XYZ file of C-alpha atoms in Angstrom:
773
model
C -11.096 11.897 -51.363
C -10.477 12.495 -47.656
C -9.385 16.068 -48.331
C -12.452 16.602 -50.477
C -14.640 15.265 -47.646
C -13.025 17.636 -45.165
C -13.559 20.584 -47.459
C -17.214 19.609 -47.988
C -17.740 19.260 -44.238
C -16.220 22.675 -43.582
C -18.556 24.069 -46.212
C -21.615 22.421 -44.616
C -20.584 23.667 -41.185
C -20.187 27.178 -42.502
C -23.638 26.999 -44.093
C -25.138 25.719 -40.828
C -23.522 28.470 -38.774
C -24.698 31.045 -41.305
C -28.255 29.680 -41.004
C -28.132 29.894 -37.209
C -26.749 33.430 -37.291
C -29.351 34.531 -39.840
C -32.325 33.189 -37.865
C -30.784 34.270 -34.561
C -30.668 37.828 -35.894
C -34.419 37.834 -36.496
C -35.019 36.042 -33.203
C -33.173 38.825 -31.390
C -35.355 41.431 -33.136
C -38.459 39.538 -32.008
C -37.105 39.295 -28.451
C -36.394 43.010 -28.389
C -39.946 43.614 -29.568
C -41.306 41.146 -26.990
C -42.907 39.266 -29.882
C -43.303 35.676 -28.630
C -44.805 34.300 -31.847
C -41.967 35.517 -34.067
C -39.374 34.558 -31.460
C -40.643 30.945 -31.443
C -40.821 30.838 -35.230
C -37.266 32.158 -35.711
C -35.835 29.970 -32.946
C -37.446 26.872 -34.513
C -35.863 27.775 -37.878
C -32.538 28.353 -36.160
C -32.716 24.961 -34.407
C -33.619 23.242 -37.683
C -29.963 23.651 -38.660
C -29.205 20.942 -36.052
C -31.135 18.411 -38.145
C -28.159 17.964 -40.477
C -26.620 14.507 -40.909
C -23.639 15.710 -42.941
C -21.320 16.646 -40.088
C -18.918 14.576 -38.008
C -19.410 14.748 -34.216
C -16.584 17.252 -33.893
C -18.094 19.638 -36.443
C -21.629 19.012 -35.167
C -20.449 20.089 -31.716
C -19.324 23.461 -33.146
C -22.758 23.916 -34.673
C -24.516 22.812 -31.467
C -22.564 25.314 -29.347
C -23.672 28.184 -31.621
C -27.283 27.155 -31.101
C -26.727 26.566 -27.375
C -25.526 30.139 -26.872
C -28.662 31.467 -28.557
C -30.924 29.214 -26.478
C -29.478 30.776 -23.314
C -30.815 34.141 -24.478
C -34.181 32.625 -25.380
C -34.436 31.064 -21.924
C -33.962 34.491 -20.321
C -36.862 35.770 -22.427
C -39.107 32.857 -21.380
C -38.410 33.561 -17.695
C -39.821 37.101 -17.943
C -43.581 36.609 -18.315
C -44.093 40.364 -18.359
C -42.336 40.497 -21.718
C -44.296 37.839 -23.602
C -47.531 37.816 -21.568
C -48.011 34.030 -21.570
C -48.055 31.849 -18.443
C -45.317 29.280 -18.205
C -47.876 26.444 -18.258
C -49.359 27.742 -21.508
C -45.913 28.352 -22.927
C -44.963 24.709 -22.139
C -47.973 23.584 -24.170
C -47.383 26.143 -26.922
C -43.860 25.060 -27.857
C -45.057 21.505 -28.364
C -46.767 22.635 -31.574
C -43.494 23.338 -33.365
C -43.511 21.688 -36.793
C -40.310 19.592 -36.599
C -39.548 17.299 -33.690
C -35.913 18.318 -33.104
C -36.569 22.088 -32.758
C -39.722 21.218 -30.781
C -37.773 19.170 -28.206
C -34.981 21.733 -27.831
C -37.646 24.400 -27.183
C -39.490 22.054 -24.858
C -36.324 21.425 -22.800
C -35.647 25.174 -22.657
C -39.189 26.019 -21.511
C -39.176 22.959 -19.227
C -36.131 24.362 -17.430
C -38.039 27.606 -16.806
C -41.152 25.597 -15.859
C -39.231 23.707 -13.133
C -37.661 26.921 -11.875
C -41.125 28.520 -11.553
C -42.149 25.614 -9.245
C -45.623 25.588 -10.783
C -45.173 21.839 -11.240
C -43.100 19.270 -9.313
C -39.591 18.964 -10.737
C -39.815 15.188 -10.914
C -42.939 15.311 -13.127
C -41.464 17.821 -15.554
C -38.181 15.923 -15.772
C -39.942 12.630 -16.332
C -41.988 14.199 -19.122
C -38.900 15.692 -20.790
C -36.777 12.538 -20.618
C -39.620 10.524 -22.175
C -40.302 13.131 -24.899
C -36.663 13.049 -25.996
C -37.133 9.482 -27.186
C -38.669 11.029 -30.274
C -35.179 11.644 -31.688
C -33.433 8.365 -32.455
C -30.659 9.584 -34.746
C -27.541 8.811 -32.666
C -25.671 12.128 -33.004
C -28.759 14.384 -32.908
C -30.231 12.374 -30.031
C -27.020 12.468 -27.986
C -26.657 16.220 -28.252
C -30.347 16.752 -27.487
C -30.121 14.651 -24.325
C -26.846 16.350 -23.431
C -28.726 19.667 -23.629
C -31.464 18.253 -21.385
C -28.840 17.143 -18.855
C -27.199 20.542 -18.984
C -30.322 22.659 -18.413
C -31.660 20.344 -15.692
C -28.462 19.779 -13.765
C -29.133 22.542 -11.218
C -32.874 21.735 -11.032
C -32.805 18.125 -9.862
C -35.066 17.324 -6.887
C -32.007 16.668 -4.769
C -31.857 16.655 -0.976
C -31.364 20.178 0.272
C -32.119 21.793 -3.098
C -34.990 24.263 -3.625
C -36.671 21.654 -5.870
C -36.668 18.933 -3.217
C -39.831 16.824 -3.268
C -41.084 14.143 -0.892
C -39.135 11.575 1.082
C -38.095 9.763 -2.112
C -36.794 12.943 -3.703
C -33.232 11.622 -4.075
C -34.569 8.559 -5.877
C -36.529 10.830 -8.246
C -33.302 12.625 -9.199
C -31.456 9.320 -9.558
C -34.218 7.854 -11.729
C -34.137 10.819 -14.119
C -30.346 10.722 -14.548
C -30.288 6.934 -14.906
C -33.001 6.991 -17.544
C -31.226 9.724 -19.514
C -27.934 7.828 -19.191
C -29.499 4.586 -20.440
C -31.022 6.234 -23.509
C -27.822 8.129 -24.294
C -25.750 4.968 -24.057
C -28.107 3.158 -26.427
C -27.763 5.986 -28.956
C -23.977 5.999 -28.524
C -23.687 2.249 -29.042
C -25.985 2.413 -32.062
C -23.525 4.737 -33.808
C -21.276 1.757 -34.616
C -23.917 0.433 -37.016
C -24.215 3.680 -38.969
C -22.494 3.734 -42.354
C -20.613 1.101 -44.382
C -18.041 -1.306 -42.908
C -15.182 0.300 -44.868
C -15.378 3.421 -42.693
C -15.714 1.496 -39.397
C -12.437 2.873 -38.047
C -13.574 6.439 -38.742
C -16.903 5.753 -37.034
C -15.170 4.384 -33.933
C -13.037 7.503 -33.765
C -16.157 9.644 -34.002
C -17.881 7.583 -31.309
C -14.891 8.014 -29.055
C -15.198 11.798 -29.413
C -18.735 11.622 -27.976
C -18.000 9.465 -24.931
C -17.924 12.375 -22.486
C -21.532 13.221 -23.340
C -22.539 9.823 -21.922
C -20.044 9.761 -19.065
C -21.220 13.127 -17.688
C -24.399 11.429 -16.501
C -22.376 9.220 -14.140
C -20.584 12.299 -12.849
C -23.955 13.937 -12.157
C -25.078 10.802 -10.324
C -21.999 10.928 -8.105
C -22.811 14.564 -7.196
C -26.421 13.977 -6.106
C -26.487 14.714 -2.394
C -28.933 11.986 -1.471
C -27.014 9.150 -3.144
C -25.700 7.384 -0.077
C -24.041 3.966 0.029
C -27.391 2.192 0.253
C -28.839 3.861 -2.855
C -25.589 3.385 -4.736
C -25.388 -0.293 -3.784
C -29.045 -1.167 -4.381
C -29.981 1.053 -7.329
C -27.272 3.068 -9.042
C -24.521 0.478 -9.457
C -26.765 -2.467 -10.487
C -28.625 -0.330 -13.075
C -25.433 1.115 -14.556
C -23.701 -2.273 -14.668
C -26.756 -3.857 -16.266
C -26.627 -1.288 -19.060
C -22.858 -1.741 -19.478
C -23.023 -5.532 -19.682
C -26.107 -5.638 -21.933
C -24.808 -3.140 -24.489
C -22.100 -5.682 -25.516
C -19.964 -2.914 -26.972
C -16.206 -2.904 -26.348
C -15.723 0.879 -26.386
C -18.745 1.600 -24.191
C -17.922 -1.134 -21.679
C -14.325 -0.066 -21.213
C -15.108 3.640 -20.948
C -18.091 3.334 -18.631
C -16.371 0.863 -16.282
C -13.525 3.326 -16.031
C -16.019 6.150 -15.393
C -17.577 4.244 -12.493
C -14.162 3.765 -10.921
C -13.144 7.388 -11.373
C -16.298 9.305 -10.358
C -17.730 7.413 -7.371
C -16.150 7.480 -3.885
C -13.523 4.913 -2.964
C -15.443 3.751 0.085
C -18.406 2.908 -2.176
C -16.136 0.790 -4.373
C -14.827 -1.042 -1.342
C -18.301 -1.819 0.006
C -19.654 -2.921 -3.394
C -16.523 -4.712 -4.577
C -18.222 -8.033 -5.203
C -20.938 -6.466 -7.411
C -18.470 -4.388 -9.404
C -16.034 -7.250 -9.903
C -18.861 -9.625 -10.803
C -19.476 -7.661 -13.998
C -15.878 -7.961 -15.220
C -16.004 -11.545 -16.549
C -19.240 -10.677 -18.397
C -17.617 -7.972 -20.504
C -16.624 -8.518 -24.118
C -13.374 -10.503 -24.520
C -11.769 -7.579 -26.334
C -12.312 -5.104 -23.488
C -9.054 -3.958 -21.888
C -10.157 -5.193 -18.506
C -6.602 -5.257 -17.135
C -6.460 -1.456 -17.267
C -9.876 -1.132 -15.647
C -8.983 -3.462 -12.763
C -5.530 -1.909 -12.405
C -7.075 1.532 -11.968
C -9.574 0.159 -9.454
C -6.792 -1.395 -7.387
C -4.777 1.796 -7.644
C -7.733 3.811 -6.324
C -8.228 1.383 -3.457
C -4.498 1.417 -2.648
C -4.528 5.212 -2.436
C -7.661 5.050 -0.291
C -5.924 2.654 2.100
C -2.914 4.965 2.259
C -5.101 7.992 3.044
C -5.789 6.918 6.625
C -4.961 3.938 8.865
C -8.582 4.008 10.060
C -9.882 2.546 6.800
C -7.662 -0.556 6.823
C -10.078 -2.632 8.937
C -12.705 -2.112 6.207
C -10.457 -3.905 3.704
C -10.178 -6.884 6.024
C -13.895 -6.819 6.775
C -14.931 -7.038 3.119
C -12.085 -9.458 2.261
C -10.903 -7.173 -0.530
C -7.805 -9.205 -1.383
C -9.717 -12.467 -1.730
C -12.384 -10.855 -3.920
C -9.868 -9.147 -6.191
C -7.790 -12.301 -6.502
C -10.877 -14.375 -7.356
C -12.108 -11.800 -9.890
C -8.757 -11.705 -11.674
C -8.769 -15.483 -11.925
C -12.277 -15.463 -13.393
C -11.423 -12.724 -15.902
C -8.358 -14.627 -17.110
C -10.454 -17.781 -17.396
C -13.256 -15.981 -19.266
C -10.970 -14.132 -21.680
C -9.235 -17.160 -23.153
C -7.483 -15.045 -25.782
C -5.995 -12.634 -23.255
C -2.237 -12.402 -23.948
C 0.201 -13.412 -21.236
C 1.291 -9.799 -20.772
C -2.302 -8.818 -19.901
C -2.678 -11.543 -17.300
C 0.700 -10.824 -15.728
C -0.138 -7.104 -15.627
C -3.232 -7.945 -13.576
C -1.122 -9.854 -11.064
C 1.370 -6.973 -10.903
C -1.505 -4.632 -10.012
C -2.848 -7.111 -7.440
C 0.607 -7.422 -5.870
C 0.993 -3.635 -5.767
C -2.410 -3.402 -4.070
C -1.406 -6.094 -1.567
C 1.892 -4.433 -0.710
C 0.112 -1.109 -0.108
C -2.846 -2.421 1.864
C -1.540 -5.592 3.542
C 2.276 -5.232 3.623
C 2.478 -7.434 6.683
C 0.700 -10.340 4.939
C 3.571 -12.146 3.236
C 1.200 -15.062 2.621
C -0.875 -12.794 0.374
C 2.264 -11.727 -1.508
C 3.316 -15.342 -1.964
C -0.205 -16.245 -3.076
C -0.046 -13.690 -5.895
C 3.339 -15.006 -6.982
C 1.933 -18.552 -6.848
C -0.999 -17.585 -9.070
C 1.468 -16.178 -11.586
C 3.480 -19.413 -11.491
C 0.287 -21.380 -12.135
C -0.511 -19.098 -15.075
C 2.930 -19.628 -16.641
C 3.254 -23.343 -15.840
C 3.764 -25.504 -18.897
C 4.335 -22.506 -21.180
C 7.647 -21.698 -22.891
C 9.953 -19.408 -20.959
C 8.989 -15.795 -21.536
C 10.903 -13.964 -24.261
C 8.348 -11.334 -25.348
C 9.455 -7.878 -24.243
C 6.350 -6.481 -22.525
C 5.562 -9.728 -20.693
C 9.071 -10.072 -19.327
C 9.062 -6.429 -18.202
C 5.886 -7.121 -16.247
C 7.455 -10.193 -14.613
C 10.467 -8.086 -13.645
C 8.044 -5.492 -12.213
C 6.257 -8.282 -10.301
C 9.501 -9.555 -8.776
C 10.833 -6.050 -8.118
C 7.760 -4.888 -6.193
C 8.557 -6.769 -2.933
C 12.162 -5.554 -3.079
C 11.050 -1.928 -3.434
C 8.437 -2.238 -0.700
C 10.457 -4.015 1.948
C 13.903 -2.671 0.931
C 15.165 -6.023 2.088
C 15.975 -9.044 -0.050
C 15.892 -11.188 3.084
C 12.102 -10.758 3.200
C 11.807 -11.794 -0.444
C 13.907 -14.870 0.285
C 11.150 -16.153 2.566
C 8.625 -16.206 -0.311
C 8.502 -19.781 -1.587
C 7.129 -18.838 -5.013
C 9.682 -16.092 -5.692
C 12.313 -18.403 -7.265
C 9.556 -20.262 -9.134
C 8.551 -17.054 -10.920
C 12.182 -16.355 -11.790
C 12.447 -19.820 -13.326
C 9.704 -18.825 -15.788
C 11.966 -16.181 -17.305
C 14.180 -16.625 -20.316
C 17.909 -16.610 -19.583
C 18.542 -12.977 -20.504
C 15.627 -11.664 -18.443
C 16.610 -13.959 -15.593
C 19.967 -12.193 -15.549
C 18.272 -8.791 -15.671
C 16.218 -9.718 -12.603
C 19.294 -11.062 -10.841
C 20.965 -7.678 -11.430
C 17.894 -5.925 -9.990
C 18.236 -8.057 -6.848
C 21.946 -7.235 -6.479
C 21.297 -3.525 -7.041
C 18.601 -3.609 -4.349
C 21.051 -5.194 -1.914
C 23.673 -2.556 -2.746
C 21.242 0.354 -2.528
C 19.834 -0.669 0.844
C 23.120 -2.040 2.175
C 21.239 -5.193 3.112
C 22.968 -7.513 5.545
C 22.700 -11.141 4.449
C 24.372 -12.926 7.304
C 23.486 -16.624 7.267
C 24.543 -19.447 5.001
C 20.917 -20.541 4.572
C 19.880 -17.105 3.264
C 22.851 -17.042 0.934
C 21.952 -20.482 -0.381
C 18.511 -19.209 -1.420
C 19.935 -15.911 -2.727
C 22.558 -17.554 -4.923
C 19.923 -19.888 -6.308
C 18.080 -16.741 -7.466
C 21.299 -15.382 -8.935
C 22.274 -18.582 -10.739
C 21.768 -16.906 -14.129
C 24.720 -14.647 -13.329
C 26.829 -17.072 -11.334
C 26.560 -20.218 -13.427
C 24.953 -19.206 -16.679
C 21.871 -20.992 -17.950
C 21.414 -23.532 -20.721
C 25.149 -23.595 -21.395
C 25.403 -20.208 -23.097
C 28.705 -20.111 -24.925
C 31.224 -17.497 -23.861
C 31.516 -16.086 -27.364
C 27.787 -15.317 -27.351
C 28.127 -12.935 -24.405
C 28.505 -9.186 -24.757
C 31.836 -8.492 -23.075
C 30.877 -5.158 -21.533
C 27.570 -6.443 -20.140
C 29.220 -9.631 -18.915
C 31.950 -7.709 -17.092
C 29.370 -5.455 -15.440
C 27.337 -8.457 -14.297
C 30.330 -10.292 -12.855
C 31.675 -7.180 -11.148
C 28.266 -6.800 -9.477
C 28.468 -10.395 -8.222
C 31.965 -9.664 -6.926
C 30.737 -6.597 -5.013
C 27.930 -8.679 -3.541
C 30.396 -11.301 -2.280
C 32.342 -8.534 -0.536
C 29.169 -7.537 1.350
C 28.459 -10.971 2.838
C 29.493 -10.973 6.490
C 28.746 -12.420 9.892
C 30.475 -11.578 13.181
C 30.358 -15.230 14.170
C 33.480 -16.872 12.715
C 31.881 -20.282 12.360
C 28.897 -18.891 10.462
C 31.219 -16.766 8.322
C 33.129 -19.872 7.313
C 29.842 -21.521 6.348
C 29.035 -18.453 4.224
C 32.417 -18.701 2.490
C 31.888 -22.406 1.811
C 28.361 -21.780 0.471
C 29.562 -19.021 -1.855
C 32.463 -21.191 -2.993
C 30.120 -24.059 -3.823
C 28.063 -21.836 -6.120
C 30.791 -19.810 -7.810
C 33.035 -22.785 -8.588
C 30.397 -23.860 -11.149
C 30.838 -20.539 -12.983
C 33.357 -21.782 -15.509
C 36.527 -20.165 -16.856
C 34.906 -16.847 -17.809
C 33.356 -16.153 -14.396
C 35.923 -17.459 -11.921
C 38.435 -14.625 -12.490
C 35.726 -12.209 -11.297
C 34.161 -14.175 -8.439
C 37.125 -15.953 -6.842
C 39.137 -12.830 -5.809
C 36.418 -11.322 -3.560
C 35.932 -14.726 -1.936
C 39.679 -14.914 -1.247
C 39.666 -11.476 0.365
C 36.646 -12.350 2.521
C 38.473 -15.455 3.703
C 41.649 -13.459 4.440
C 39.566 -11.010 6.464
C 38.301 -13.947 8.520
C 41.877 -15.199 8.990
C 42.990 -11.803 10.299
C 40.045 -11.757 12.686
C 40.927 -15.203 14.051
C 44.585 -14.242 14.467
C 43.575 -11.108 16.359
C 41.651 -13.073 18.995
C 44.279 -12.743 21.711
C 44.379 -15.545 24.283
C 41.989 -17.774 22.384
C 43.561 -21.085 21.583
C 41.853 -22.488 18.552
C 42.229 -26.244 18.312
C 42.114 -28.441 15.260
C 38.658 -29.615 16.237
C 37.249 -26.086 15.844
C 35.374 -25.546 12.508
C 36.872 -22.090 11.815
C 40.671 -22.149 12.006
C 43.265 -20.259 9.957
C 44.757 -23.550 8.839
C 41.454 -24.812 7.478
C 40.737 -21.509 5.778
C 44.162 -21.475 4.093
C 43.537 -25.021 2.909
C 40.265 -23.832 1.403
C 42.031 -20.871 -0.181
C 44.694 -23.115 -1.638
C 42.098 -25.384 -3.236
C 40.141 -22.408 -4.595
C 43.149 -20.639 -6.108
C 44.423 -23.924 -7.494
C 41.114 -24.318 -9.336
C 41.544 -20.810 -10.701
C 45.053 -21.531 -11.957
C 43.745 -24.495 -13.929
C 41.061 -22.435 -15.698
C 43.660 -21.323 -16.882
C 44.246 -17.947 -15.278
C 47.761 -18.372 -13.816
C 48.609 -14.667 -13.480
C 45.540 -13.976 -11.393
C 46.180 -17.105 -9.352
C 49.730 -15.901 -8.651
C 48.424 -12.498 -7.666
C 45.980 -14.055 -5.199
C 48.677 -16.260 -3.711
C 50.729 -13.091 -3.166
C 47.729 -11.336 -1.611
C 47.661 -13.936 1.130
C 50.903 -12.448 2.533
C 51.975 -9.211 0.806
C 53.637 -6.010 1.964
C 50.434 -4.000 2.079
C 48.940 -6.254 4.762
C 52.042 -5.646 6.880
C 51.794 -1.927 6.200
C 48.120 -1.835 7.107
C 48.274 -3.890 10.294
C 51.803 -3.647 11.678
C 53.205 -0.204 10.808
C 51.330 2.159 13.130
C 53.837 4.982 13.754
C 53.179 7.877 11.346
C 56.884 8.480 10.596
C 57.429 4.784 10.014
C 54.425 4.759 7.696
C 55.954 7.525 5.573
C 59.232 5.633 5.312
C 57.478 2.328 4.538
C 55.323 3.988 1.906
C 58.327 5.385 0.048
C 60.048 1.996 0.254
C 56.985 0.326 -1.276
C 56.739 2.945 -4.045
C 60.443 2.548 -4.820
C 60.190 -1.234 -4.929
C 57.142 -1.173 -7.181
C 58.770 1.302 -9.533
C 61.623 -1.153 -10.136
C 59.478 -4.310 -10.429
C 58.804 -5.571 -13.937
C 57.730 -9.194 -13.359
C 54.247 -8.679 -11.959
C 52.370 -8.308 -15.221
C 50.112 -5.377 -16.150
C 47.061 -6.440 -14.143
C 48.919 -7.324 -10.933
C 51.094 -4.219 -11.126
C 48.041 -2.007 -11.684
C 46.393 -3.310 -8.526
C 49.508 -2.703 -6.432
C 50.126 0.799 -7.805
C 46.504 1.675 -7.098
C 46.963 0.536 -3.493
C 50.178 2.548 -3.167
C 48.492 5.710 -4.426
C 45.539 5.171 -2.107
C 47.683 4.643 0.995
C 49.845 7.648 0.097
C 46.808 9.918 0.224
C 45.882 8.532 3.667
C 49.104 9.416 5.529
C 48.616 11.478 8.648
C 50.203 14.794 7.613
C 49.332 16.636 4.420
C 52.949 17.397 3.405
C 53.701 13.674 3.731
C 50.591 12.894 1.667
C 51.669 15.369 -1.017
C 55.205 14.007 -1.319
C 54.084 10.374 -1.368
C 51.425 11.070 -4.025
C 53.819 12.890 -6.375
C 56.313 10.073 -5.831
C 53.626 7.686 -7.089
C 53.754 9.482 -10.445
C 56.991 7.558 -11.121
C 55.035 4.315 -10.937
C 53.389 5.267 -14.238
C 56.481 6.401 -16.163
C 59.436 4.007 -16.174
C 62.463 4.967 -18.270
C 63.348 1.484 -19.392
C 62.831 -0.431 -22.572
C 59.200 -1.540 -22.696
C 58.622 0.307 -19.420
C 55.158 1.720 -18.644
C 54.544 5.247 -19.894
C 51.054 6.336 -18.860
C 51.222 10.117 -19.163
C 47.598 10.666 -18.160
C 47.958 8.882 -14.818
C 51.226 10.723 -14.171
C 49.359 13.990 -14.599
C 46.553 12.781 -12.306
C 49.088 12.106 -9.537
C 50.692 15.533 -9.980
C 47.327 17.310 -9.953
C 46.280 15.376 -6.855
C 49.536 16.407 -5.173
C 48.803 20.033 -6.066
C 45.353 19.806 -4.465
C 46.865 18.357 -1.295
C 49.541 21.092 -1.231
C 46.855 23.748 -1.625
C 44.830 22.169 1.194
C 47.934 22.223 3.390
C 48.393 25.956 2.671
C 44.739 26.675 3.522
C 44.944 24.707 6.758
C 48.089 26.535 7.802
C 46.392 29.853 7.078
C 43.323 28.835 9.122
C 45.448 27.765 12.103
C 48.173 30.429 12.214
C 46.996 33.159 9.876
C 49.890 32.540 7.469
C 50.051 30.165 4.537
C 53.476 28.746 5.304
C 56.303 28.289 2.793
C 55.769 27.317 -0.838
C 58.201 24.407 -0.677
C 55.605 21.782 -1.704
C 54.648 23.769 -4.803
C 58.294 24.102 -5.851
C 58.847 20.372 -5.357
C 55.831 19.626 -7.557
C 57.124 22.103 -10.162
C 60.339 20.096 -10.333
C 58.326 16.929 -10.959
C 56.490 18.698 -13.786
C 59.855 19.692 -15.286
C 61.160 16.111 -14.970
C 58.265 14.587 -16.896
C 58.254 17.506 -19.349
C 61.852 16.693 -20.255
C 61.059 12.983 -20.464
C 58.519 13.708 -23.198
C 55.240 13.120 -21.332
C 52.700 14.679 -23.744
C 50.258 15.354 -20.888
C 52.706 17.693 -19.122
C 52.725 20.883 -21.198
C 54.654 24.143 -21.150
C 51.393 25.931 -20.373
C 50.929 23.846 -17.222
C 54.499 24.649 -16.105
C 53.975 28.344 -16.871
C 50.815 28.364 -14.753
C 52.566 26.676 -11.835
C 55.514 29.130 -12.000
C 53.097 32.071 -11.876
C 51.173 30.468 -8.992
C 54.360 30.092 -6.930
C 55.489 33.628 -7.730
C 52.123 35.044 -6.633
C 52.161 32.966 -3.430
C 55.635 34.209 -2.556
C 54.546 37.830 -3.012
C 51.438 37.313 -0.845
C 51.419 38.929 2.579
C 50.041 35.751 4.111
C 52.984 33.604 2.966
C 55.654 32.896 5.584
C 59.106 33.961 4.297
C 61.433 31.017 3.994
C 64.984 31.468 2.626
C 65.303 27.792 1.762
C 62.083 27.845 -0.314
C 63.166 31.075 -2.019
C 66.536 29.613 -2.905
C 64.936 26.374 -4.153
C 62.544 28.292 -6.424
C 65.311 30.597 -7.686
C 67.453 27.583 -8.529
C 64.537 26.022 -10.425
C 64.020 29.236 -12.429
C 67.721 29.353 -13.308
C 67.483 25.782 -14.563
C 64.553 26.691 -16.843
C 66.494 29.702 -18.167
C 69.528 27.500 -18.761
C 67.432 25.036 -20.771
C 65.910 27.892 -22.809
C 69.405 29.131 -23.712
C 70.628 25.749 -24.931
C 69.035 26.237 -28.320
C 68.147 23.383 -30.610
C 65.331 20.997 -29.677
C 65.674 21.573 -25.928
C 65.651 25.364 -26.278
C 62.660 25.212 -28.572
C 60.848 22.934 -26.080
C 61.435 25.298 -23.146
C 60.984 28.441 -25.257
C 57.266 29.092 -24.490
C 57.943 29.150 -20.718
C 58.360 32.766 -19.619
C 60.332 33.297 -16.406
């Protein structure tokens, strides 16, 4: 049926266009012959095609544009009195005798345009006559397009200030009155469309009405362009008349669209000075109007206006913009009792965004918005619905993004109250947003009082809410959350030792309620922060710290002992043991006591050797220590020392014992890192002395590749060895390489070993076979 309707409509449109073209052809012949009588007759027949009621607005527009193009040509004929021999006054009277009202009014508007241009009558009189005459067409679609044509042909002929059609001292008001009257009548026709046709096609009718909205809205755009419409005229005449029409029409589509038009087309300074009038209309709109979007766009416009120049900010204070917007939002929420929570929260998000743009220094305004949101949500179940919770997260995130400082947010008394309105999962999401903000801005939170408030906000991550069982948590998400908390704890610092101890105690108080799943993540960073404080206290030469002092190493170690003891009872004994070891392990000695570069190299190789032989640490503890060893190796003073220590670390990941670790991928990472360091050493030598130096480091690394290749590391391939052999050979032949007999002999010996292995035959020979030397 729908397809049939579309086909019928296309047929009717084609017939209409054919009728216009047919009559336009004869009209053109009459125009060429300067025959006014036949021209009027043919044009009236042509315009009769616009009387159809069979077309949708979209198709009717196509038909209208065909007629519009022809009317432009007819207007040119009317302007040239020498061609038709009739005065414009007589012509204005003559066209009013057309048989049908629709063609008559189109012709009247066309002649009226020429009449105004001739200046034989005041523009305001002709326009008033035309706008009244157009009331004769009350069919919504035909009437809208007729009045749209009137607006189009009169747009450049309004009695505006400075125009050639300017009238007396009230000339601007004459132009305003014409446009307002045309707008009012067009809006009535547009609204009336909803009552055309049966209820079963209501959705189709609304779609068609929506297609015509720009015809009505253009009038408001014209109003905004009238030169004489100053703030006084806008405030006293334009805005009240437009709002009266919007409120009285009681139509959801019209009210939403026209309110949005007002906001978009008139100047921002006008909105600011008439804020009370504009906002006063909002609670009077239909309950189904999407007022949140309208108000959000208004506040966005005003925010951009405030950002355009510092000079306009006093105007916002003068008109009390924040108070008026806040009051209006409250009234709208009260009036629209069925407004969903997400709509109300969205309004407060927009108000907060406005406040942060216009009055960033007024934290009391920010807190007031948050308080209004708390009042809105009080007594309601914690928010679970997706869109509403996203808006709450946006509300709480806005101050963080504006101030780039969580410390400022911590001073807002209603901030934690809003967070308490969130369901557990969203509460954790917001807590992660807060931590990410701290990380991004490297925010310094340096007092125990601030941390107390902060950790209360983060309680969803630190303690869990409503006793969520561990088996209900997604392991990956949980680990990410707890690792973020751990990183945050690492960032908490104060130069004052006493205050730092208070911070440690405050953090400890909160994290110890985290339960067995959280403590393994949150206790270690606290331990390291405390050890850092201990080292600082021990480094204070000449300061005798008595037992009466709050921050002493002894007291801190007692605190550490109690904390780790709690961890061991979780139970997490391996981690507890690891932390006990961290309180006095070899790496601390290496870091703080071994300062001579040669001694560091020796100590590093001792540590690597010891770790390689240890098998009692457990996987997790051993992984931490090997990671430290690799990191320190790459930080030695000289690059050759770095290279040798890093490739020595490869043995930490491949232990030739029963059940020994065999991590081929990490072995290869160490060897590749050593190669990069060796290459950097060559480049540095070349930059300093003009020669690359010997290739000893590369040959040493080649021997490590061969070792792990023989041991069966699948990551170390014959192709990798082949590439390294070719690299060394090319380096040795390079002019920039310093000749070194020892390096040459070492490489030659290595090549002979490869050849020997190739000649063995069997499995070994087959393994070494692809390597060409």
